[in-house]
Short mmCIF file of C-alpha atoms and ligand atoms in Angstrom, two decimals:
data_model
loop_
_atom_site.label_atom_id
_atom_site.label_comp_id
_atom_site.label_asym_id
_atom_site.label_seq_id
_atom_site.Cartn_x
_atom_site.Cartn_y
_atom_site.Cartn_z
CA MET A 1 -0.01 -0.02 -0.01
CA SER A 2 1.49 3.37 -0.93
CA ASN A 3 1.01 6.69 0.86
CA THR A 4 -1.65 7.79 -1.60
CA ASN A 5 -3.79 4.85 -0.44
CA PHE A 6 -4.33 6.55 2.88
CA LYS A 7 -7.69 8.25 2.47
CA ARG A 8 -7.81 11.95 3.27
CA ILE A 9 -8.81 12.57 6.93
CA GLU A 10 -9.49 16.07 8.11
CA ILE A 11 -11.28 16.14 11.46
CA THR A 12 -11.73 18.05 14.69
CA ILE A 13 -11.41 16.22 17.94
CA ASP A 14 -13.16 18.06 20.73
CA ASN A 15 -13.32 15.27 23.30
CA ILE A 16 -9.81 14.51 24.54
CA PRO A 17 -10.49 13.80 28.26
CA GLY A 18 -9.43 16.10 31.08
CA ASP A 19 -5.89 16.47 32.35
CA LYS A 20 -4.79 13.66 34.70
CA SER A 21 -2.39 15.70 36.82
CA ILE A 22 -4.93 18.48 37.34
CA SER A 23 -7.82 16.08 38.02
CA HIS A 24 -5.86 14.39 40.91
CA ARG A 25 -4.98 17.84 42.35
CA ALA A 26 -8.59 19.09 41.98
CA ILE A 27 -9.80 16.30 44.32
CA ILE A 28 -7.09 16.98 46.80
CA LEU A 29 -7.25 20.80 46.95
CA GLY A 30 -11.03 20.89 46.55
CA SER A 31 -11.24 18.68 49.69
CA LEU A 32 -8.82 20.87 51.65
CA ALA A 33 -10.49 24.18 50.71
CA GLU A 34 -12.79 26.10 53.03
CA ASN A 35 -15.49 26.40 50.36
CA SER A 36 -17.22 24.02 47.98
CA SER A 37 -16.21 23.75 44.35
CA ALA A 38 -16.92 21.79 41.18
CA TYR A 39 -14.60 20.63 38.36
CA SER A 40 -15.89 19.94 34.84
CA ASN A 41 -13.98 17.90 32.20
CA PHE A 42 -12.70 15.88 35.15
CA LEU A 43 -10.82 12.77 33.94
CA PHE A 44 -13.05 9.74 34.55
CA SER A 45 -10.21 7.22 34.28
CA GLU A 46 -9.17 4.52 36.73
CA ASP A 47 -6.30 6.54 38.25
CA CYS A 48 -8.30 9.67 38.99
CA LEU A 49 -11.40 7.75 40.13
CA ASN A 50 -9.16 5.96 42.69
CA THR A 51 -8.17 9.40 44.03
CA PHE A 52 -11.83 10.37 44.12
CA ASN A 53 -12.69 7.21 46.07
CA ILE A 54 -9.80 7.73 48.52
CA PHE A 55 -11.01 11.19 49.35
CA ARG A 56 -14.50 9.76 49.85
CA GLU A 57 -13.04 7.33 52.39
CA LEU A 58 -11.29 10.19 54.19
CA ARG A 59 -14.64 11.93 54.94
CA SER A 60 -17.01 11.31 57.84
CA ASP A 61 -19.84 11.93 55.35
CA PRO A 62 -18.91 10.37 51.99
CA THR A 63 -21.88 12.02 50.27
CA THR A 64 -20.06 15.39 50.46
CA ILE A 65 -18.03 14.46 47.37
CA THR A 66 -20.04 13.34 44.32
CA LYS A 67 -19.61 12.94 40.55
CA ASN A 68 -21.79 13.18 37.48
CA ASP A 69 -20.45 10.72 34.98
CA ALA A 70 -22.58 12.04 32.09
CA ASN A 71 -21.19 15.57 32.17
CA LYS A 72 -17.76 14.61 33.62
CA THR A 73 -18.08 16.84 36.64
CA VAL A 74 -17.10 16.29 40.30
CA PHE A 75 -18.65 18.26 43.18
CA ILE A 76 -16.58 18.68 46.32
CA LYS A 77 -17.47 20.07 49.70
CA GLY A 78 -14.33 21.67 51.06
CA LEU A 79 -13.50 20.44 54.56
CA GLY A 80 -10.72 22.91 55.33
CA LEU A 81 -7.16 21.86 56.15
CA ASN A 82 -8.21 20.02 59.30
CA GLY A 83 -11.37 18.36 58.06
CA LEU A 84 -10.25 14.92 56.91
CA SER A 85 -11.18 11.82 58.97
CA GLN A 86 -9.44 8.49 59.41
CA ALA A 87 -10.29 5.98 56.64
CA LYS A 88 -11.97 2.72 57.68
CA LYS A 89 -9.93 0.68 55.26
CA ILE A 90 -6.58 0.45 53.48
CA LEU A 91 -6.56 3.11 50.75
CA ASP A 92 -5.89 1.82 47.15
CA VAL A 93 -4.49 4.05 44.38
CA GLY A 94 -4.57 1.22 41.79
CA ASN A 95 -1.85 1.91 39.24
CA SER A 96 -1.27 5.56 40.06
CA GLY A 97 2.21 6.74 41.08
CA THR A 98 0.94 10.35 41.09
CA GLY A 99 -1.93 9.33 43.37
CA ILE A 100 0.20 7.57 45.97
CA ARG A 101 2.96 10.19 46.08
CA LEU A 102 0.67 13.23 46.28
CA ILE A 103 -1.79 11.69 48.78
CA THR A 104 1.03 10.39 51.02
CA GLY A 105 2.16 14.06 51.47
CA ILE A 106 -1.37 14.80 52.86
CA LEU A 107 -1.80 11.63 54.90
CA ALA A 108 1.59 11.80 56.57
CA SER A 109 0.55 15.23 57.93
CA GLN A 110 -2.69 14.14 59.64
CA LEU A 111 -3.43 13.25 63.27
CA PHE A 112 -4.56 9.75 62.35
CA ASP A 113 -2.87 6.62 61.03
CA THR A 114 -3.41 5.31 57.44
CA GLU A 115 -2.24 2.54 55.20
CA ILE A 116 -2.02 3.13 51.47
CA THR A 117 -1.20 0.76 48.66
CA GLY A 118 -1.83 -0.02 45.02
CA ASP A 119 -1.60 -2.74 42.38
CA SER A 120 1.38 -5.02 41.77
CA SER A 121 3.10 -2.39 39.63
CA ILE A 122 2.69 0.27 42.34
CA GLN A 123 4.19 -2.11 44.87
CA LYS A 124 7.44 -2.02 42.82
CA ARG A 125 7.66 1.76 42.45
CA PRO A 126 10.22 3.62 44.58
CA MET A 127 8.85 5.71 47.44
CA LYS A 128 12.12 6.63 49.19
CA ARG A 129 12.08 9.82 47.16
CA ILE A 130 9.00 11.03 49.18
CA VAL A 131 9.69 9.13 52.39
CA ASP A 132 13.10 10.86 52.84
CA PRO A 133 11.88 14.51 52.75
CA LEU A 134 8.66 13.71 54.63
CA THR A 135 10.66 11.99 57.35
CA GLN A 136 12.88 15.10 57.59
CA MET A 137 9.62 16.99 58.16
CA GLY A 138 8.92 14.75 61.19
CA CYS A 139 6.44 12.39 59.44
CA SER A 140 6.47 8.70 60.01
CA ILE A 141 6.10 6.33 57.02
CA LYS A 142 7.10 2.70 56.90
CA GLY A 143 7.14 0.77 53.64
CA GLN A 144 8.39 -2.53 52.29
CA SER A 145 11.79 -3.58 50.93
CA LEU A 146 12.42 -5.64 47.78
CA GLU A 147 15.25 -8.05 47.51
CA GLY A 148 18.38 -6.58 46.02
CA LYS A 149 16.96 -3.05 45.95
CA ASN A 150 17.78 -0.08 48.20
CA ASP A 151 14.45 1.68 48.28
CA ILE A 152 11.08 1.72 49.95
CA TYR A 153 7.93 0.27 48.34
CA PRO A 154 4.21 0.28 49.06
CA PRO A 155 2.12 -0.68 51.00
CA LEU A 156 3.01 2.38 53.13
CA LYS A 157 2.01 2.44 56.80
CA ILE A 158 1.67 6.06 57.89
CA THR A 159 1.55 7.03 61.55
CA GLY A 160 -0.26 10.25 62.46
CA ILE A 161 1.66 13.35 63.56
CA SER A 162 0.41 15.39 66.49
CA ASP A 163 1.79 18.87 65.83
CA GLY A 164 1.99 18.85 62.05
CA PRO A 165 5.14 18.59 59.96
CA THR A 166 8.10 20.81 60.60
CA ALA A 167 9.45 23.07 57.85
CA ILE A 168 12.52 21.96 55.86
CA GLU A 169 14.77 23.30 53.18
CA TYR A 170 14.95 20.60 50.52
CA LYS A 171 17.18 20.46 47.47
CA MET A 172 15.46 18.15 45.02
CA PRO A 173 17.79 15.28 44.01
CA VAL A 174 15.52 14.37 41.04
CA ALA A 175 13.37 16.59 38.78
CA SER A 176 9.98 15.23 39.89
CA ALA A 177 6.69 17.00 40.16
CA GLN A 178 5.30 14.17 42.24
CA VAL A 179 8.00 14.54 44.88
CA LYS A 180 7.80 18.31 44.84
CA SER A 181 4.02 18.14 45.29
CA ALA A 182 4.19 15.66 48.19
CA ILE A 183 6.44 18.09 50.09
CA LEU A 184 4.28 21.12 49.14
CA PHE A 185 1.15 19.39 50.34
CA ALA A 186 2.79 18.40 53.63
CA SER A 187 3.95 22.04 54.05
CA LEU A 188 0.25 23.10 54.05
CA PHE A 189 -0.01 21.51 57.53
CA SER A 190 2.91 23.47 59.04
CA ARG A 191 2.85 27.12 60.23
CA GLU A 192 6.52 27.52 59.29
CA THR A 193 7.87 27.98 55.77
CA THR A 194 9.27 25.08 53.78
CA THR A 195 11.70 25.86 50.98
CA ILE A 196 12.16 23.60 47.91
CA ILE A 197 15.11 24.16 45.58
CA GLU A 198 14.81 22.53 42.15
CA LYS A 199 17.96 21.70 40.18
CA LYS A 200 15.86 21.28 37.09
CA PRO A 201 12.33 22.53 36.81
CA SER A 202 9.53 19.93 36.62
CA ARG A 203 5.81 20.36 35.80
CA ASN A 204 4.20 23.07 37.95
CA HIS A 205 0.46 22.30 38.33
CA THR A 206 0.69 22.15 42.12
CA GLU A 207 2.25 25.57 42.42
CA ILE A 208 -0.26 27.12 40.05
CA MET A 209 -3.23 25.58 41.80
CA LEU A 210 -1.94 26.43 45.25
CA LYS A 211 -1.50 30.04 44.17
CA ALA A 212 -5.05 30.08 42.71
CA PHE A 213 -6.39 28.67 46.04
CA GLY A 214 -4.69 31.48 47.99
CA ALA A 215 -1.97 29.39 49.67
CA ASP A 216 1.02 31.09 51.24
CA ILE A 217 3.29 30.12 48.34
CA THR A 218 6.09 32.07 46.62
CA LEU A 219 7.85 31.18 43.36
CA ASN A 220 11.23 32.72 42.69
CA GLY A 221 13.23 31.07 39.92
CA ASN A 222 14.06 27.59 41.08
CA ILE A 223 13.10 28.30 44.68
CA ILE A 224 9.56 27.61 45.98
CA THR A 225 8.44 28.43 49.48
CA CYS A 226 5.16 27.34 51.08
CA SER A 227 3.45 27.17 54.48
CA GLY A 228 0.00 26.51 55.88
CA LYS A 229 -0.47 30.11 57.12
CA ASN A 230 -3.34 30.80 54.73
CA PRO A 231 -6.55 28.81 54.47
CA LEU A 232 -7.24 27.46 51.00
CA VAL A 233 -10.21 28.84 49.10
CA ALA A 234 -11.24 27.46 45.69
CA PRO A 235 -11.24 30.32 43.15
CA THR A 236 -14.39 31.82 41.85
CA GLN A 237 -14.82 32.54 38.12
CA SER A 238 -15.58 36.02 36.93
CA THR A 239 -19.14 34.80 36.43
CA GLY A 240 -19.42 34.19 40.14
CA GLU A 241 -19.50 30.37 39.66
CA ASN A 242 -16.89 28.19 41.18
CA THR A 243 -16.90 25.41 38.64
CA LEU A 244 -13.44 25.15 37.13
CA THR A 245 -13.01 23.59 33.76
CA ILE A 246 -10.02 21.18 33.61
CA PRO A 247 -8.23 21.55 30.24
CA SER A 248 -7.96 18.41 28.14
CA ASP A 249 -4.85 16.41 28.76
CA PHE A 250 -1.87 17.32 26.54
CA SER A 251 -0.26 13.93 27.20
CA SER A 252 -3.35 12.19 25.76
CA ALA A 253 -3.55 14.67 22.89
CA ALA A 254 0.14 13.89 22.12
CA PHE A 255 -0.89 10.44 20.70
CA PHE A 256 -3.16 12.10 18.07
CA ILE A 257 -0.63 14.91 17.41
CA VAL A 258 1.94 12.28 16.41
CA LEU A 259 -0.60 10.26 14.46
CA ALA A 260 -1.60 13.30 12.37
CA LEU A 261 2.09 14.04 11.68
CA ILE A 262 3.09 10.54 10.52
CA ARG A 263 -0.13 9.36 8.80
CA PRO A 264 -0.19 10.53 5.19
CA ASN A 265 -3.05 12.78 4.05
CA THR A 266 -4.12 13.87 7.53
CA LYS A 267 -5.03 17.16 9.25
CA ILE A 268 -6.60 17.40 12.66
CA THR A 269 -7.70 20.08 15.11
CA LEU A 270 -7.57 19.17 18.79
CA LYS A 271 -9.75 21.46 20.89
CA ASN A 272 -9.20 22.92 24.36
CA ILE A 273 -5.92 21.19 25.19
CA GLY A 274 -3.87 22.20 28.21
CA LEU A 275 -0.87 24.30 27.11
CA ASN A 276 1.08 24.70 30.37
CA PRO A 277 4.69 25.08 29.03
CA THR A 278 5.93 22.54 31.55
CA ARG A 279 3.60 19.97 29.84
CA ALA A 280 3.29 21.00 26.16
CA THR A 281 7.02 21.15 25.27
CA LEU A 282 6.61 18.22 22.91
CA ILE A 283 5.16 20.69 20.47
CA ASP A 284 8.54 22.58 20.38
CA VAL A 285 10.46 19.29 20.01
CA LEU A 286 8.29 18.17 17.12
CA LYS A 287 8.47 21.64 15.50
CA ASP A 288 12.28 21.39 15.69
CA MET A 289 11.86 18.12 13.77
CA GLY A 290 9.89 20.02 11.06
CA ALA A 291 6.34 19.37 12.29
CA LYS A 292 3.54 21.56 10.89
CA ILE A 293 1.71 22.44 14.15
CA ASN A 294 -0.26 25.61 14.86
CA VAL A 295 -1.47 26.53 18.33
CA ILE A 296 -4.29 28.98 18.97
CA GLU A 297 -4.54 29.88 22.58
CA ASN A 298 -8.15 30.29 23.82
CA GLU A 299 -9.38 32.94 26.16
CA GLY A 300 -11.47 31.76 29.05
CA ASN A 301 -11.81 31.25 32.71
CA ASN A 302 -9.19 28.82 33.68
CA ILE A 303 -6.29 28.64 36.00
CA GLU A 304 -4.07 27.08 33.34
CA PRO A 305 -3.58 28.09 29.68
CA PHE A 306 -5.45 25.97 27.07
CA GLY A 307 -6.08 26.16 23.34
CA ASP A 308 -6.54 24.46 20.03
CA ILE A 309 -3.71 22.51 18.28
CA ILE A 310 -3.85 22.13 14.48
CA VAL A 311 -1.53 19.43 13.06
CA GLU A 312 -0.95 18.10 9.56
CA THR A 313 1.13 15.41 7.95
CA SER A 314 4.79 16.48 7.92
CA ALA A 315 8.15 15.17 6.76
CA LEU A 316 10.10 14.90 10.03
CA LYS A 317 13.86 14.84 10.68
CA ASN A 318 15.12 13.42 13.97
CA ILE A 319 17.19 15.47 16.42
CA THR A 320 19.13 15.24 19.60
CA VAL A 321 16.63 16.28 22.30
CA ASP A 322 17.94 18.89 24.70
CA GLU A 323 18.25 17.16 28.10
CA LYS A 324 16.87 20.29 29.84
CA VAL A 325 13.38 19.65 28.42
CA ILE A 326 13.19 15.93 29.43
CA PRO A 327 11.10 16.59 32.64
CA PHE A 328 8.63 18.52 30.40
CA ILE A 329 8.17 15.67 27.93
CA ILE A 330 8.67 12.79 30.33
CA ASP A 331 5.29 11.14 29.56
CA GLU A 332 5.59 11.71 25.86
CA ILE A 333 8.89 9.93 25.14
CA PRO A 334 7.31 6.61 23.99
CA ILE A 335 5.10 8.43 21.42
CA LEU A 336 8.06 10.58 20.40
CA ALA A 337 9.91 7.33 19.71
CA VAL A 338 7.09 6.33 17.33
CA ALA A 339 7.30 9.72 15.58
CA ALA A 340 11.06 9.13 15.20
CA LEU A 341 10.52 5.72 13.68
CA PHE A 342 8.64 7.46 10.85
CA SER A 343 11.34 10.17 10.45
CA GLU A 344 14.74 10.51 8.85
CA GLY A 345 17.97 10.59 10.84
CA THR A 346 18.72 9.82 14.49
CA LEU A 347 16.72 10.66 17.58
CA LYS A 348 18.87 10.88 20.71
CA ILE A 349 17.34 10.83 24.20
CA THR A 350 19.75 11.38 27.10
CA ASN A 351 19.39 12.21 30.83
CA ALA A 352 16.01 10.46 30.95
CA GLU A 353 16.80 7.77 33.58
CA GLU A 354 13.58 8.74 35.40
CA LEU A 355 11.80 6.77 32.64
CA ARG A 356 13.10 3.61 34.29
CA VAL A 357 10.76 4.13 37.29
CA LYS A 358 7.45 4.92 35.49
CA GLU A 359 4.54 2.49 35.03
CA SER A 360 7.11 0.28 33.38
CA ASP A 361 10.85 0.65 32.82
CA ARG A 362 9.98 2.92 29.96
CA ILE A 363 13.45 2.90 28.39
CA GLU A 364 13.31 -0.87 28.20
CA THR A 365 9.69 -1.13 27.07
CA THR A 366 10.11 1.69 24.49
CA VAL A 367 13.21 -0.04 23.03
CA ALA A 368 11.43 -3.39 22.92
CA MET A 369 8.39 -1.80 21.20
CA ILE A 370 10.45 -0.07 18.54
CA ARG A 371 12.49 -3.26 17.86
CA ALA A 372 9.28 -5.29 17.52
CA MET A 373 8.19 -2.78 14.83
CA GLY A 374 11.45 -3.31 12.93
CA GLY A 375 13.17 -0.13 14.10
CA GLU A 376 16.88 0.28 14.81
CA ILE A 377 17.31 1.46 18.39
CA SER A 378 20.08 1.12 20.99
CA GLU A 379 19.41 1.29 24.69
CA GLN A 380 21.50 3.43 27.07
CA PRO A 381 21.29 3.66 30.84
CA ASP A 382 19.66 7.14 30.57
CA GLY A 383 17.90 7.02 27.22
CA PHE A 384 18.20 5.60 23.72
CA GLU A 385 19.29 6.33 20.16
CA LEU A 386 16.83 5.55 17.38
CA ILE A 387 17.62 5.54 13.70
CA GLY A 388 14.45 6.45 11.78
CA ASN A 389 13.57 4.18 8.87
CA ASN A 390 10.51 5.88 7.51
CA GLY A 391 7.89 3.79 9.12
CA CYS A 392 6.85 0.53 10.45
CA ASN A 393 6.08 -1.95 7.73
CA LYS A 394 5.66 -5.28 9.38
CA GLU A 395 3.24 -7.14 11.59
CA PHE A 396 4.35 -6.78 15.14
CA GLU A 397 3.61 -7.99 18.63
CA VAL A 398 4.11 -5.72 21.61
CA ASP A 399 3.47 -6.21 25.30
CA SER A 400 2.58 -3.04 27.22
CA HIS A 401 3.96 -4.47 30.46
CA GLY A 402 1.00 -2.80 32.04
CA ASP A 403 2.08 0.62 30.82
CA HIS A 404 -0.79 2.62 29.21
CA ARG A 405 1.58 4.91 27.30
CA ILE A 406 3.36 1.95 25.66
CA ALA A 407 0.06 0.39 24.64
CA MET A 408 -1.24 3.59 23.09
CA SER A 409 2.03 4.33 21.29
CA ALA A 410 1.89 0.86 19.68
CA TYR A 411 -1.67 1.49 18.44
CA ILE A 412 -0.62 4.79 16.94
CA ALA A 413 2.30 3.24 15.03
CA SER A 414 -0.05 0.56 13.66
CA LYS A 415 -2.54 3.13 12.38
CA ALA A 416 0.16 5.03 10.48
CA GLY A 417 1.96 1.88 9.15
CA ASN A 418 1.17 -0.06 6.03
CA GLU A 419 -1.18 -3.05 6.18
CA LEU A 420 -0.27 -3.85 9.72
CA GLN A 421 -1.96 -6.48 11.86
CA PRO A 422 -0.50 -5.72 15.25
CA THR A 423 -0.87 -7.80 18.43
CA ILE A 424 -0.84 -5.50 21.41
CA ASN A 425 -0.93 -7.50 24.64
CA ASN A 426 -2.06 -6.18 27.96
CA SER A 427 -3.74 -3.10 26.65
CA ASP A 428 -6.46 -2.83 29.36
CA CYS A 429 -4.07 -0.44 31.19
CA ILE A 430 -5.17 2.28 28.69
CA ASN A 431 -8.15 2.74 31.06
CA THR A 432 -5.88 4.19 33.73
CA SER A 433 -5.56 7.48 31.78
CA PHE A 434 -7.52 7.46 28.53
CA PRO A 435 -10.58 5.16 28.53
CA THR A 436 -11.93 6.56 25.21
CA PHE A 437 -8.67 6.23 23.28
CA LEU A 438 -9.60 3.31 21.03
CA GLU A 439 -12.98 4.91 20.28
CA LEU A 440 -11.26 8.12 19.15
CA LEU A 441 -8.68 6.13 17.17
CA CYS A 442 -11.48 4.49 15.12
CA GLN A 443 -11.93 7.81 13.27
CA PHE A 444 -8.62 7.14 11.53
CA SER A 445 -9.72 3.85 9.91
C1 LIG B 1 3.04 13.88 37.30
C2 LIG B 1 4.41 14.07 37.23
C3 LIG B 1 5.28 13.30 36.31
C4 LIG B 1 4.52 12.43 35.30
C5 LIG B 1 3.31 11.80 35.91
C6 LIG B 1 2.37 12.89 36.49
C7 LIG B 1 2.27 14.74 38.18
O1 LIG B 1 6.16 12.57 37.06
O2 LIG B 1 5.34 11.43 34.79
O3 LIG B 1 2.58 11.12 34.87
O4 LIG B 1 1.05 14.82 38.04
O5 LIG B 1 2.86 15.34 39.08
P1 LIG B 1 7.46 13.20 37.75
O6 LIG B 1 7.26 13.02 39.22
O7 LIG B 1 8.61 12.36 37.19
O8 LIG B 1 7.64 14.65 37.39
#
């Protein structure tokens, strides 16, 4: 089948689901606020619904947090900073690393004890990175060890703290928004000021939301300070309403951005996508590769920028990705590898060792996926080098290893390849972040 056999597709996609990072934080901050708030375009995926259920468990009256599945909205009665109650059971984040790390920052700062865990993949994800700073703040968290590893793993047993955490000054050893957020959330329960120094910036949704909720937070270059001096108040729109609309998830949109670039005869418009620069940097990387992408920022009531992204089929040339932007494209690297497979030249990813501790070892699973598709790729400790070969022209079999972003990347490659009959094993994990992915993908048949 030649390129001209791809029928022309020119469509608008206006239903990419809400942002995963912001949805988790909406449940957390909405619960800790003094007032009530609602969030539309909430992500109804397994990860975020687990966070919703956890915050239901942490209320004496679980009916004070509700959701409307049909219009994708959650309604949250704010309980104030001291309003959470002890859960009656072990809390379960499912597959969500963001869930467990963020929520542990809150739980470790409460008067009561809690146990929190997740699925078998979560039980292999490192938690020392949050346990260390939280322990320095006086919190008490005990986890599990794994043979041959020097880290701490869930289930985590958290003992309540009577006078709240103490303030610390913390130099971040890794660029991680999850770790930074766990510390910031704990600092909300302290009257003193905690200081976080980032070597490399990471995504900043927590800082933006805390500011919007009136927290005592300052941002000065790579230094963030925060304390619990101010009560949290969910912001009100200029219309007087306090329903916040969560932008659609850039990381989910990224799969369709790449599909439109590498599938011949294609042009798409993605509506209302989150454009926070610490999230949407893949656009700049792809433009450096020659991608035809236009962004139109929308005006509207929102605490984060959002807009429409217009993408059309482009001839791409691979590049060496600047290591400074890695934390801003950390979730998009598997789909960037698929784009690179359809491009000329060599894509080099370095300084991305954080990929090894995601839902899978994403360096290993990305390399295995690209090889299965017939691509030439070499694995390095902190990244990989991929020589583009203009596509993916064989039947292939890929195992997601329980990683949603690997499964979705494999589906995208198969849609843009020629006469492919892929076998993608273990793809149920797509439901953790993007339950409507396969439905939206059907539009490209
Ligand atoms: C997230 C931070 C990122 C990202 C994850 C979501 C967040 O992890 O991979 O999917 O919502 O804070 P890091 O902790 O590596 O920045």
